[in-house]
Amino acid sequence: MTEANFFVTFKRHAEYPGRETWGAFLDGQLIAWVSCLIVEDSVIQSSGKSHPSFLHVYPNEALIYTLTRHYLCDRKYRYVTGGARRLAHDTRVQDFLLEMGYRRIGSHLRVELTTPTALLGLLPLDGVGKRLGLAHVMKAQFEKIQAVSS
């Protein structure tokens, strides 16, 4: 996406109060973006994406550093968070944010499971599931079951 298309596309995001989107560009081409939600004195990074071919120029690092500095130092907000993540999360986002100086903050989690799911969670699924080929046949469901049993 070009820089001009970025501004047109993400201008729609700005129509919603409390949403700001940041972009990283190289030679006028969008190579990464992060969308933030502003709630009182906090900023939540709600979504983002980067072009894999340009990771060698560190656009994510530049974006996170710049927006964190902007919100905390320039605008004096209290918090900037990396947002909520799924239990079975297949990216390095959390590790990346820790490398950038963010910290983990725990919260209570209560999970209610159906009886069959709870019973599946008691099984040693890593060994059994892999032997039965569940990881290949039903990848998405197997990952969810593994997240529950962890």
Tab-separated table of C-alpha atoms in Angstrom:
chain	number	residue	atom	x	y	z
A	1	MET	CA	0.000	0.000	0.000
A	2	THR	CA	1.339	3.444	-0.842
A	3	GLU	CA	1.521	6.251	1.701
A	4	ALA	CA	-1.349	8.076	-0.051
A	5	ASN	CA	-3.563	4.955	0.033
A	6	PHE	CA	-2.681	4.456	3.703
A	7	PHE	CA	-4.008	7.897	4.608
A	8	VAL	CA	-7.214	7.374	2.629
A	9	THR	CA	-7.814	3.872	4.017
A	10	PHE	CA	-7.041	4.639	7.641
A	11	LYS	CA	-8.781	8.006	7.605
A	12	ARG	CA	-11.950	5.959	8.078
A	13	HIS	CA	-10.497	4.668	11.350
A	14	ALA	CA	-10.116	8.255	12.531
A	15	GLU	CA	-13.858	8.785	12.177
A	16	TYR	CA	-14.261	6.742	15.360
A	17	PRO	CA	-13.331	8.772	18.449
A	18	GLY	CA	-10.383	7.355	20.316
A	19	ARG	CA	-8.745	5.485	17.431
A	20	GLU	CA	-5.371	6.507	16.036
A	21	THR	CA	-3.363	4.576	13.449
A	22	TRP	CA	0.374	4.799	12.916
A	23	GLY	CA	2.282	3.736	9.814
A	24	ALA	CA	5.910	3.020	8.936
A	25	PHE	CA	6.932	3.801	5.389
A	26	LEU	CA	9.978	3.059	3.279
A	27	ASP	CA	10.338	5.027	0.054
A	28	GLY	CA	6.654	5.984	0.223
A	29	GLN	CA	5.447	2.386	0.659
A	30	LEU	CA	3.629	1.257	3.802
A	31	ILE	CA	5.630	-1.539	5.409
A	32	ALA	CA	3.962	-1.704	8.851
A	33	TRP	CA	1.061	-0.200	10.774
A	34	VAL	CA	-0.392	-0.215	14.292
A	35	SER	CA	-3.893	0.892	15.262
A	36	CYS	CA	-4.376	2.229	18.799
A	37	LEU	CA	-7.459	2.780	20.934
A	38	ILE	CA	-7.367	5.705	23.361
A	39	VAL	CA	-9.358	5.133	26.549
A	40	GLU	CA	-9.070	7.996	29.081
A	41	ASP	CA	-5.343	8.080	29.956
A	42	SER	CA	-4.475	4.712	28.418
A	43	VAL	CA	-3.506	3.553	24.943
A	44	ILE	CA	-4.235	0.025	23.738
A	45	GLN	CA	-2.488	-1.283	20.646
A	46	SER	CA	-5.471	-3.054	19.134
A	47	SER	CA	-4.117	-4.365	15.833
A	48	GLY	CA	-1.243	-4.105	13.453
A	49	LYS	CA	0.553	-5.755	10.611
A	50	SER	CA	3.930	-5.597	8.947
A	51	HIS	CA	5.195	-6.692	5.549
A	52	PRO	CA	7.497	-9.702	6.085
A	53	SER	CA	9.865	-8.616	3.312
A	54	PHE	CA	10.826	-5.474	5.223
A	55	LEU	CA	11.396	-6.832	8.725
A	56	HIS	CA	15.145	-6.396	8.232
A	57	VAL	CA	14.712	-2.589	8.514
A	58	TYR	CA	12.880	-2.989	11.873
A	59	PRO	CA	9.610	-1.126	11.160
A	60	ASN	CA	7.862	-2.670	14.192
A	61	GLU	CA	10.584	-1.481	16.534
A	62	ALA	CA	10.388	2.020	15.046
A	63	LEU	CA	6.593	2.137	15.340
A	64	ILE	CA	6.405	0.828	18.905
A	65	TYR	CA	9.227	3.081	20.104
A	66	THR	CA	7.760	6.165	18.422
A	67	LEU	CA	4.166	5.678	19.521
A	68	THR	CA	5.162	4.706	23.071
A	69	ARG	CA	7.367	7.775	23.413
A	70	HIS	CA	4.667	9.993	21.899
A	71	TYR	CA	1.882	8.817	24.198
A	72	LEU	CA	3.925	8.602	27.413
A	73	CYS	CA	6.278	11.585	27.035
A	74	ASP	CA	4.550	14.048	24.708
A	75	ARG	CA	0.905	13.455	25.604
A	76	LYS	CA	1.534	12.307	29.209
A	77	TYR	CA	-0.751	9.263	29.164
A	78	ARG	CA	-0.339	6.818	32.051
A	79	TYR	CA	-0.283	3.528	30.149
A	80	VAL	CA	0.509	2.105	26.745
A	81	THR	CA	-0.381	-1.568	26.431
A	82	GLY	CA	0.246	-4.194	23.821
A	83	GLY	CA	-3.420	-5.139	24.058
A	84	ALA	CA	-5.045	-8.443	24.892
A	85	ARG	CA	-3.822	-11.681	23.363
A	86	ARG	CA	-5.368	-15.094	22.838
A	87	LEU	CA	-4.180	-18.012	24.952
A	88	ALA	CA	-3.054	-19.866	21.826
A	89	HIS	CA	-1.160	-17.032	20.162
A	90	ASP	CA	1.028	-17.997	17.216
A	91	THR	CA	3.150	-14.835	16.905
A	92	ARG	CA	6.068	-13.335	18.826
A	93	VAL	CA	4.220	-10.105	19.671
A	94	GLN	CA	4.418	-10.555	23.449
A	95	ASP	CA	8.121	-11.459	23.363
A	96	PHE	CA	8.781	-8.509	21.068
A	97	LEU	CA	7.034	-6.090	23.449
A	98	LEU	CA	9.073	-7.436	26.380
A	99	GLU	CA	12.250	-6.795	24.373
A	100	MET	CA	11.035	-3.228	23.796
A	101	GLY	CA	10.720	-2.601	27.546
A	102	TYR	CA	7.075	-3.488	28.145
A	103	ARG	CA	6.237	-5.739	31.094
A	104	ARG	CA	3.679	-8.460	31.718
A	105	ILE	CA	0.807	-7.680	34.041
A	106	GLY	CA	-1.177	-10.664	35.189
A	107	SER	CA	-4.906	-10.749	35.594
A	108	HIS	CA	-7.356	-13.297	36.902
A	109	LEU	CA	-8.767	-15.619	34.312
A	110	ARG	CA	-11.812	-17.752	34.834
A	111	VAL	CA	-12.601	-20.248	32.133
A	112	GLU	CA	-15.799	-22.257	31.990
A	113	LEU	CA	-15.618	-25.375	29.848
A	114	THR	CA	-18.195	-27.811	28.571
A	115	THR	CA	-17.859	-31.268	30.105
A	116	PRO	CA	-16.342	-32.905	26.978
A	117	THR	CA	-13.777	-30.092	26.655
A	118	ALA	CA	-12.888	-30.309	30.354
A	119	LEU	CA	-12.365	-34.079	30.002
A	120	LEU	CA	-10.170	-33.555	26.930
A	121	GLY	CA	-8.128	-31.066	28.934
A	122	LEU	CA	-7.274	-33.832	31.426
A	123	LEU	CA	-5.695	-36.051	28.762
A	124	PRO	CA	-1.981	-35.864	27.905
A	125	LEU	CA	-2.820	-34.469	24.461
A	126	ASP	CA	0.672	-33.649	23.314
A	127	GLY	CA	1.674	-37.301	23.120
A	128	VAL	CA	-1.707	-38.859	22.303
A	129	GLY	CA	-2.775	-36.151	19.865
A	130	LYS	CA	0.467	-36.263	17.951
A	131	ARG	CA	0.408	-40.069	17.733
A	132	LEU	CA	-3.146	-39.980	16.414
A	133	GLY	CA	-2.272	-37.227	13.925
A	134	LEU	CA	-4.723	-34.714	15.413
A	135	ALA	CA	-2.205	-31.891	15.052
A	136	HIS	CA	-2.350	-32.291	11.256
A	137	VAL	CA	-5.972	-33.308	10.729
A	138	MET	CA	-7.625	-30.703	12.937
A	139	LYS	CA	-4.874	-28.136	13.505
A	140	ALA	CA	-7.011	-25.199	14.751
A	141	GLN	CA	-9.087	-27.312	17.125
A	142	PHE	CA	-5.999	-29.152	18.409
A	143	GLU	CA	-4.277	-25.835	19.200
A	144	LYS	CA	-7.338	-24.683	21.179
A	145	ILE	CA	-7.437	-27.932	23.131
A	146	GLN	CA	-3.711	-27.636	23.856
A	147	ALA	CA	-4.231	-24.073	25.138
A	148	VAL	CA	-6.922	-25.284	27.551
A	149	SER	CA	-4.803	-28.171	28.818
A	150	SER	CA	-1.722	-25.979	29.407
